[in-house]
mmCIF file of C-alpha atoms and ligand atoms in Angstrom:
data_model
loop_
_atom_site.group_PDB
_atom_site.id
_atom_site.type_symbol
_atom_site.label_atom_id
_atom_site.label_comp_id
_atom_site.label_asym_id
_atom_site.label_seq_id
_atom_site.Cartn_x
_atom_site.Cartn_y
_atom_site.Cartn_z
ATOM 1 C CA MET P 1 -4.696 -84.681 -14.842
ATOM 2 C CA MET P 2 -2.081 -83.693 -17.998
ATOM 3 C CA HIS P 3 1.292 -82.499 -17.386
ATOM 4 C CA LYS P 4 1.433 -78.407 -18.604
ATOM 5 C CA GLU P 5 4.608 -78.465 -20.490
ATOM 6 C CA SER P 6 4.509 -81.770 -21.982
ATOM 7 C CA GLY P 7 1.267 -82.794 -22.620
ATOM 8 C CA ARG P 8 2.172 -86.183 -20.893
ATOM 9 C CA PRO P 9 -0.402 -87.296 -17.874
ATOM 10 C CA ALA P 10 1.396 -86.143 -14.852
ATOM 11 C CA LYS P 11 2.641 -88.267 -12.287
ATOM 12 C CA LYS P 12 1.194 -88.504 -8.764
ATOM 13 C CA GLN P 13 3.258 -86.493 -6.499
ATOM 14 C CA VAL P 14 4.033 -87.912 -2.996
ATOM 15 C CA THR P 15 6.230 -87.181 -0.107
ATOM 16 C CA VAL P 16 9.186 -88.914 0.927
ATOM 17 C CA THR P 17 11.154 -88.311 3.949
ATOM 18 C CA ILE P 18 15.466 -88.417 3.756
ATOM 19 C CA ASN P 19 17.294 -87.802 7.028
ATOM 20 C CA GLY P 20 13.475 -86.632 8.601
ATOM 21 C CA LYS P 21 13.118 -83.955 6.303
ATOM 22 C CA LYS P 22 9.774 -84.353 3.874
ATOM 23 C CA CYS P 23 10.702 -83.826 0.478
ATOM 24 C CA PRO P 24 7.861 -83.994 -2.643
ATOM 25 C CA ALA P 25 8.786 -86.456 -5.348
ATOM 26 C CA GLU P 26 6.830 -87.841 -8.305
ATOM 27 C CA GLU P 27 5.864 -91.341 -7.406
ATOM 28 C CA GLY P 28 8.364 -93.642 -8.825
ATOM 29 C CA GLU P 29 11.174 -91.082 -9.370
ATOM 30 C CA ILE P 30 14.927 -92.223 -8.216
ATOM 31 C CA LEU P 31 15.520 -91.482 -4.489
ATOM 32 C CA LEU P 32 19.006 -90.518 -5.281
ATOM 33 C CA GLY P 33 17.923 -87.731 -7.921
ATOM 34 C CA VAL P 34 15.200 -86.333 -4.992
ATOM 35 C CA ALA P 35 18.169 -86.286 -2.626
ATOM 36 C CA ILE P 36 20.381 -84.124 -5.075
ATOM 37 C CA ARG P 37 17.586 -82.039 -5.939
ATOM 38 C CA GLU P 38 17.188 -81.398 -1.988
ATOM 39 C CA LYS P 39 21.055 -81.062 -1.754
ATOM 40 C CA ILE P 40 21.047 -83.463 0.518
ATOM 41 C CA ALA P 41 24.725 -85.356 -0.005
ATOM 42 C CA ILE P 42 24.991 -88.886 -0.751
ATOM 43 C CA PRO P 43 28.201 -90.045 -2.149
ATOM 44 C CA HIS P 44 27.536 -91.780 -5.935
ATOM 45 C CA LEU P 45 29.633 -92.563 -8.807
ATOM 46 C CA CYS P 46 28.019 -94.991 -11.603
ATOM 47 C CA PHE P 47 24.514 -92.800 -11.187
ATOM 48 C CA GLU P 48 24.069 -91.577 -14.956
ATOM 49 C CA PRO P 49 20.610 -90.338 -15.601
ATOM 50 C CA SER P 50 21.033 -90.977 -19.457
ATOM 51 C CA LEU P 51 21.220 -95.116 -18.382
ATOM 52 C CA ASP P 52 19.064 -97.361 -16.519
ATOM 53 C CA PRO P 53 20.369 -97.312 -12.822
ATOM 54 C CA TYR P 54 22.537 -100.293 -12.280
ATOM 55 C CA GLY P 55 23.831 -100.099 -8.325
ATOM 56 C CA ALA P 56 26.794 -100.927 -9.538
ATOM 57 C CA CYS P 57 29.160 -98.609 -7.405
ATOM 58 C CA ARG P 58 27.270 -99.535 -4.024
ATOM 59 C CA LEU P 59 28.209 -95.695 -2.476
ATOM 60 C CA CYS P 60 24.554 -94.721 -2.700
ATOM 61 C CA MET P 61 23.903 -96.881 0.066
ATOM 62 C CA VAL P 62 20.765 -95.623 2.559
ATOM 63 C CA GLU P 63 18.871 -97.327 5.419
ATOM 64 C CA VAL P 64 15.141 -97.683 4.455
ATOM 65 C CA VAL P 65 12.585 -97.543 6.971
ATOM 66 C CA LYS P 66 9.591 -100.133 5.867
ATOM 67 C CA ARG P 67 6.667 -100.975 8.032
ATOM 68 C CA GLY P 68 9.302 -100.900 10.989
ATOM 69 C CA ARG P 69 11.739 -102.745 9.691
ATOM 70 C CA LYS P 70 14.961 -101.463 8.443
ATOM 71 C CA GLU P 71 17.044 -102.317 5.345
ATOM 72 C CA MET P 72 19.839 -101.137 3.692
ATOM 73 C CA THR P 73 20.050 -100.322 -0.394
ATOM 74 C CA THR P 74 20.950 -98.079 -2.763
ATOM 75 C CA SER P 75 19.488 -95.086 -3.341
ATOM 76 C CA CYS P 76 19.671 -95.048 -7.161
ATOM 77 C CA THR P 77 17.724 -97.912 -7.863
ATOM 78 C CA LEU P 78 14.935 -96.946 -5.167
ATOM 79 C CA ARG P 79 11.654 -95.423 -6.191
ATOM 80 C CA ALA P 80 9.559 -93.023 -4.394
ATOM 81 C CA ALA P 81 6.388 -93.916 -2.899
ATOM 82 C CA GLU P 82 4.181 -92.141 -0.518
ATOM 83 C CA GLY P 83 5.300 -92.318 3.164
ATOM 84 C CA LEU P 84 9.003 -93.858 1.852
ATOM 85 C CA GLU P 85 11.474 -92.921 4.230
ATOM 86 C CA ILE P 86 15.025 -92.707 4.378
ATOM 87 C CA VAL P 87 18.381 -92.022 6.447
ATOM 88 C CA THR P 88 21.733 -91.510 4.878
ATOM 89 C CA ASP P 89 24.390 -91.634 7.701
ATOM 90 C CA THR P 90 23.537 -94.133 9.950
ATOM 91 C CA PRO P 91 26.683 -95.997 11.666
ATOM 92 C CA GLU P 92 26.237 -99.204 9.568
ATOM 93 C CA ILE P 93 26.071 -96.744 6.501
ATOM 94 C CA VAL P 94 28.868 -94.832 7.116
ATOM 95 C CA LYS P 95 31.105 -97.836 7.929
ATOM 96 C CA TYR P 96 29.919 -99.616 4.752
ATOM 97 C CA ARG P 97 30.379 -96.651 2.892
ATOM 98 C CA ASN P 98 34.243 -96.221 4.531
ATOM 99 C CA ILE P 99 35.121 -99.370 3.492
ATOM 100 C CA LEU P 100 33.686 -98.883 -0.132
ATOM 101 C CA PHE P 101 35.869 -95.839 -0.565
ATOM 102 C CA GLU P 102 38.851 -97.608 0.767
ATOM 103 C CA LEU P 103 38.468 -100.073 -1.889
ATOM 104 C CA TYR P 104 38.162 -97.808 -4.098
ATOM 105 C CA LEU P 105 41.270 -95.885 -3.190
ATOM 106 C CA ALA P 106 43.123 -98.913 -3.685
ATOM 107 C CA GLU P 107 41.432 -99.958 -7.020
ATOM 108 C CA ALA P 108 41.951 -96.496 -8.348
ATOM 109 C CA PRO P 109 44.786 -94.700 -6.571
ATOM 110 C CA LYS P 110 45.347 -92.135 -9.334
ATOM 111 C CA SER P 111 41.909 -90.613 -9.328
ATOM 112 C CA GLU P 112 42.176 -87.359 -8.036
ATOM 113 C CA ILE P 113 38.175 -87.022 -8.236
ATOM 114 C CA LEU P 114 37.686 -90.570 -6.151
ATOM 115 C CA LYS P 115 39.888 -89.061 -3.404
ATOM 116 C CA ALA P 116 38.210 -85.807 -3.134
ATOM 117 C CA MET P 117 34.863 -87.093 -3.212
ATOM 118 C CA ALA P 118 36.094 -90.114 -0.400
ATOM 119 C CA ALA P 119 37.973 -87.166 1.807
ATOM 120 C CA ARG P 120 34.613 -85.149 1.724
ATOM 121 C CA TYR P 121 33.570 -88.437 3.881
ATOM 122 C CA GLY P 122 36.835 -88.388 6.065
ATOM 123 C CA VAL P 123 38.377 -91.502 4.349
ATOM 124 C CA THR P 124 42.177 -90.240 3.206
ATOM 125 C CA LYS P 125 43.880 -93.558 3.457
ATOM 126 C CA THR P 126 43.192 -97.338 2.648
ATOM 127 C CA ARG P 127 44.137 -100.390 4.514
ATOM 128 C CA PHE P 128 44.134 -102.384 1.086
ATOM 129 C CA LEU P 129 46.531 -102.774 -1.327
ATOM 130 C CA LYS P 130 46.885 -103.287 -5.189
ATOM 131 C CA LYS P 131 49.311 -103.911 -7.252
ATOM 132 C CA LEU P 132 49.569 -100.865 -9.830
ATOM 133 C CA GLU P 133 49.455 -102.227 -12.910
ATOM 134 C CA ALA P 134 51.786 -100.749 -15.542
ATOM 135 C CA ALA P 135 49.522 -102.173 -18.473
ATOM 136 C CA ASP P 136 46.274 -100.226 -17.385
ATOM 137 C CA THR P 137 45.541 -98.109 -20.052
ATOM 138 C CA LEU P 138 42.688 -96.146 -17.820
ATOM 139 C CA ASP P 139 46.118 -95.174 -15.783
ATOM 140 C CA ASN P 140 44.718 -97.263 -12.708
ATOM 141 C CA LYS P 141 41.621 -94.643 -12.588
ATOM 142 C CA CYS P 142 39.097 -96.652 -13.257
ATOM 143 C CA ILE P 143 36.643 -98.316 -10.387
ATOM 144 C CA LEU P 144 35.367 -100.809 -12.516
ATOM 145 C CA CYS P 145 31.816 -99.022 -12.520
ATOM 146 C CA GLY P 146 30.964 -100.106 -16.161
ATOM 147 C CA LEU P 147 29.196 -96.908 -17.258
ATOM 148 C CA CYS P 148 31.621 -96.622 -19.997
ATOM 149 C CA VAL P 149 30.745 -100.161 -21.792
ATOM 150 C CA ARG P 150 27.209 -99.665 -21.160
ATOM 151 C CA ALA P 151 27.367 -96.293 -22.611
ATOM 152 C CA CYS P 152 29.282 -98.034 -25.587
ATOM 153 C CA ASN P 153 27.037 -100.581 -26.070
ATOM 154 C CA GLU P 154 23.366 -99.094 -24.918
ATOM 155 C CA ILE P 155 23.440 -95.767 -25.878
ATOM 156 C CA MET P 156 26.108 -95.841 -29.224
ATOM 157 C CA GLY P 157 25.201 -99.476 -29.808
ATOM 158 C CA ALA P 158 29.260 -99.617 -31.126
ATOM 159 C CA GLY P 159 30.276 -102.244 -28.542
ATOM 160 C CA ALA P 160 33.755 -101.222 -29.106
ATOM 161 C CA ILE P 161 35.149 -101.795 -25.252
ATOM 162 C CA GLY P 162 34.442 -104.279 -22.211
ATOM 163 C CA PHE P 163 35.565 -105.985 -19.400
ATOM 164 C CA VAL P 164 38.399 -108.093 -19.927
ATOM 165 C CA ASN P 165 40.363 -110.623 -17.619
ATOM 166 C CA ARG P 166 38.897 -111.721 -14.278
ATOM 167 C CA GLY P 167 39.080 -111.323 -10.661
ATOM 168 C CA PRO P 168 41.683 -108.728 -9.503
ATOM 169 C CA TYR P 169 42.989 -108.513 -13.056
ATOM 170 C CA THR P 170 39.425 -107.050 -14.415
ATOM 171 C CA LEU P 171 39.925 -104.139 -16.519
ATOM 172 C CA VAL P 172 37.928 -102.172 -18.862
ATOM 173 C CA GLY P 173 39.535 -102.013 -22.927
ATOM 174 C CA THR P 174 39.278 -102.903 -26.386
ATOM 175 C CA PRO P 175 39.209 -106.514 -27.648
ATOM 176 C CA TYR P 176 42.882 -107.948 -27.263
ATOM 177 C CA GLY P 177 44.024 -104.674 -25.835
ATOM 178 C CA GLU P 178 44.600 -103.570 -29.800
ATOM 179 C CA PRO P 179 43.347 -100.281 -30.950
ATOM 180 C CA THR P 180 39.088 -101.367 -32.381
ATOM 181 C CA LYS P 181 37.390 -100.184 -35.657
ATOM 182 C CA ASP P 182 34.410 -100.208 -33.469
ATOM 183 C CA CYS P 183 34.875 -97.113 -32.107
ATOM 184 C CA PHE P 184 33.246 -94.147 -33.462
ATOM 185 C CA GLY P 185 35.042 -91.795 -31.538
ATOM 186 C CA CYS P 186 31.858 -90.502 -30.026
ATOM 187 C CA GLY P 187 33.606 -89.871 -26.532
ATOM 188 C CA ALA P 188 30.685 -90.780 -24.382
ATOM 189 C CA CYS P 189 33.173 -92.994 -22.372
ATOM 190 C CA VAL P 190 34.843 -89.788 -21.381
ATOM 191 C CA LYS P 191 31.733 -87.960 -20.414
ATOM 192 C CA VAL P 192 30.052 -90.592 -18.525
ATOM 193 C CA CYS P 193 33.483 -92.008 -16.735
ATOM 194 C CA PRO P 194 33.266 -90.703 -13.213
ATOM 195 C CA THR P 195 36.726 -90.970 -12.379
ATOM 196 C CA ASN P 196 38.401 -89.109 -15.163
ATOM 197 C CA ALA P 197 39.923 -92.147 -16.465
ATOM 198 C CA VAL P 198 38.946 -92.318 -19.843
ATOM 199 C CA GLU P 199 41.150 -89.930 -22.470
ATOM 200 C CA MET P 200 40.839 -88.841 -26.047
ATOM 201 C CA GLU P 201 42.531 -86.181 -27.818
ATOM 202 C CA ASP P 202 41.931 -84.361 -31.160
ATOM 203 C CA THR P 203 45.063 -83.704 -33.336
ATOM 204 C CA GLY P 204 44.690 -82.232 -36.731
ATOM 205 C CA ASP P 205 42.047 -84.454 -38.783
ATOM 206 C CA THR P 206 42.431 -87.175 -36.314
ATOM 207 C CA ARG P 207 40.748 -88.308 -32.918
ATOM 208 C CA ILE P 208 43.141 -90.496 -30.524
ATOM 209 C CA MET P 209 40.961 -92.543 -28.302
ATOM 210 C CA LYS P 210 44.497 -92.623 -25.453
ATOM 211 C CA SER P 211 42.558 -95.266 -23.103
ATOM 212 C CA TRP P 212 41.437 -97.227 -25.847
ATOM 213 C CA ASN P 213 45.009 -98.328 -26.748
ATOM 214 C CA GLY P 214 45.419 -95.448 -29.237
ATOM 215 C CA THR P 215 42.254 -96.088 -31.608
ATOM 216 C CA LYS P 216 42.295 -93.393 -33.916
ATOM 217 C CA VAL P 217 39.440 -92.252 -35.600
ATOM 218 C CA PRO P 218 39.339 -89.813 -38.446
ATOM 219 C CA LEU P 219 37.593 -86.220 -38.590
ATOM 220 C CA SER P 220 34.973 -84.388 -40.271
ATOM 221 C CA LYS P 221 36.339 -81.093 -42.005
ATOM 222 C CA CYS P 222 33.399 -78.544 -42.079
ATOM 223 C CA ASP P 223 32.602 -77.757 -45.344
ATOM 224 C CA CYS P 224 32.050 -73.892 -44.494
ATOM 225 C CA CYS P 225 34.877 -73.219 -42.101
ATOM 226 C CA GLY P 226 37.146 -75.448 -42.425
ATOM 227 C CA GLU P 227 37.664 -76.789 -38.662
ATOM 228 C CA PHE P 228 37.740 -80.090 -37.838
ATOM 229 C CA PHE P 229 34.590 -80.736 -35.708
ATOM 230 C CA ALA P 230 33.118 -84.311 -35.057
ATOM 231 C CA PRO P 231 34.194 -88.031 -35.886
ATOM 232 C CA LYS P 232 33.186 -89.172 -39.529
ATOM 233 C CA GLY P 233 31.974 -92.639 -38.387
ATOM 234 C CA LEU P 234 29.616 -90.552 -35.827
ATOM 235 C CA ALA P 235 28.528 -87.452 -38.214
ATOM 236 C CA THR P 236 27.704 -89.850 -41.113
ATOM 237 C CA ALA P 237 26.276 -93.426 -39.363
ATOM 238 C CA ALA P 238 25.693 -92.943 -35.891
ATOM 239 C CA LEU P 239 23.697 -89.200 -35.912
ATOM 240 C CA ALA P 240 22.175 -89.877 -39.217
ATOM 241 C CA ARG P 241 20.593 -92.844 -37.415
ATOM 242 C CA VAL P 242 19.440 -90.404 -34.821
ATOM 243 C CA ILE P 243 18.563 -87.417 -36.964
ATOM 244 C CA PRO P 244 17.996 -88.429 -40.315
ATOM 245 C CA SER P 245 16.574 -85.492 -41.355
ATOM 246 C CA LEU P 246 19.827 -83.320 -40.253
ATOM 247 C CA LYS P 247 21.989 -86.268 -42.082
ATOM 248 C CA GLU P 248 23.375 -84.217 -44.855
ATOM 249 C CA GLU P 249 24.060 -80.885 -42.738
ATOM 250 C CA ILE P 250 26.020 -82.351 -39.919
ATOM 251 C CA ALA P 251 27.934 -84.518 -42.086
ATOM 252 C CA VAL P 252 29.386 -81.441 -43.876
ATOM 253 C CA LEU P 253 29.332 -78.620 -41.801
ATOM 254 C CA CYS P 254 29.888 -77.759 -38.027
ATOM 255 C CA PRO P 255 27.410 -76.818 -35.260
ATOM 256 C CA ALA P 256 27.961 -73.005 -35.826
ATOM 257 C CA CYS P 257 28.359 -73.059 -39.460
ATOM 258 C CA ARG P 258 25.048 -74.817 -39.657
ATOM 259 C CA GLY P 259 23.219 -72.442 -37.119
ATOM 260 C CA LYS P 260 24.397 -69.161 -39.121
ATOM 261 C CA ARG P 261 22.964 -71.028 -42.407
ATOM 262 C CA ILE P 262 19.893 -71.869 -40.722
ATOM 263 C CA ALA P 263 19.931 -68.176 -39.948
ATOM 264 C CA GLN P 264 20.882 -67.014 -43.622
ATOM 265 C CA GLU P 265 17.774 -69.164 -44.999
ATOM 266 C CA GLU P 266 15.402 -67.961 -42.591
ATOM 267 C CA ILE P 267 16.593 -64.317 -43.125
ATOM 268 C CA ARG P 268 16.249 -65.176 -47.102
ATOM 269 C CA ALA P 269 12.949 -66.380 -46.796
ATOM 270 C CA LEU P 270 11.339 -63.749 -44.544
ATOM 271 C CA SER P 271 12.834 -60.866 -46.978
ATOM 272 C CA GLY P 272 11.527 -62.368 -50.175
ATOM 273 C CA GLY P 273 7.834 -63.107 -48.258
ATOM 274 C CA ALA P 274 8.417 -66.796 -48.845
ATOM 275 C CA GLY P 275 6.861 -67.673 -45.517
ATOM 276 C CA HIS P 276 8.449 -70.693 -44.638
ATOM 277 C CA HIS P 277 8.826 -70.683 -40.857
ATOM 278 C CA GLY P 278 10.183 -74.160 -40.514
HETATM 279 S S1 SF4 H 301 36.718 -96.040 -17.143
HETATM 280 FE FE1 SF4 H 301 35.364 -94.800 -15.913
HETATM 281 S S2 SF4 H 301 33.785 -95.251 -16.600
HETATM 282 FE FE2 SF4 H 301 34.830 -96.968 -17.305
HETATM 283 S S3 SF4 H 301 34.258 -98.547 -15.852
HETATM 284 FE FE3 SF4 H 301 36.419 -97.477 -15.079
HETATM 285 S S4 SF4 H 301 35.648 -95.828 -13.957
HETATM 286 FE FE4 SF4 H 301 33.648 -96.559 -15.177
HETATM 287 S S1 FES H 302 25.665 -94.467 -7.601
HETATM 288 FE FE1 FES H 302 23.724 -95.982 -6.679
HETATM 289 S S2 FES H 302 25.148 -97.868 -6.593
HETATM 290 FE FE2 FES H 302 26.406 -95.878 -7.756
#
């Protein structure tokens, strides 16, 4: 059978059970996504639908009941199948999760998002200690989930940041802790970071990636309104690769002016009876 809107073959519908509740799902759908849709709380930090699930933060751990046997697994890597049954808050899960929260509170003591999430699950203190790193450009808010590194590599293909150092000294940063020319200034790292650790700022014609050692990226100025609207490298290289037909417009017009120009052309074509509707 075909899906009505996409025209692609429809996926088989299955029923999974979460904490005793029967939930409809597509076969192969990520269980954490099903739980989110069903408004069943499972804490999670490294789940980003635009990237393949990786299971880095381990916070979304659940218990799976399979043929009468129980095992713990991350719900962001678990796929829906008929009859699958999970429980999100067994004593073992709660204990495991609380220790993880404590570890993350020690790792990223300045992240308000993390503190608020841990508090929602009853964890407000940590028994673990970590020396605050003055040299940490992520201001001790990073839990090392790797989402920013993956977005930079796998989505943008820039490879501007990575993990540096080892063990307790591991950080995310630029090579040699210096500004990097590989950064497009796209801001994907800012958007995907679950703890609000990555910071950037636009000042005049420049985007400053504060967390990446002050990497500076020039911004494009809109030919029409004169506003700075997008990093130059992004407009001319990365986006052009994704949407070649829009290359010219993206490079010279901000989204608002581009929308206006398209509307004007449409009105002109209609009133002139040109009959072109794209
Ligand atoms: S900066 Fe944010 S996205 Fe990057 S590793 Fe740290 S917590 Fe994850
Ligand atoms: S959200 Fe599943 S491991 Fe992080």
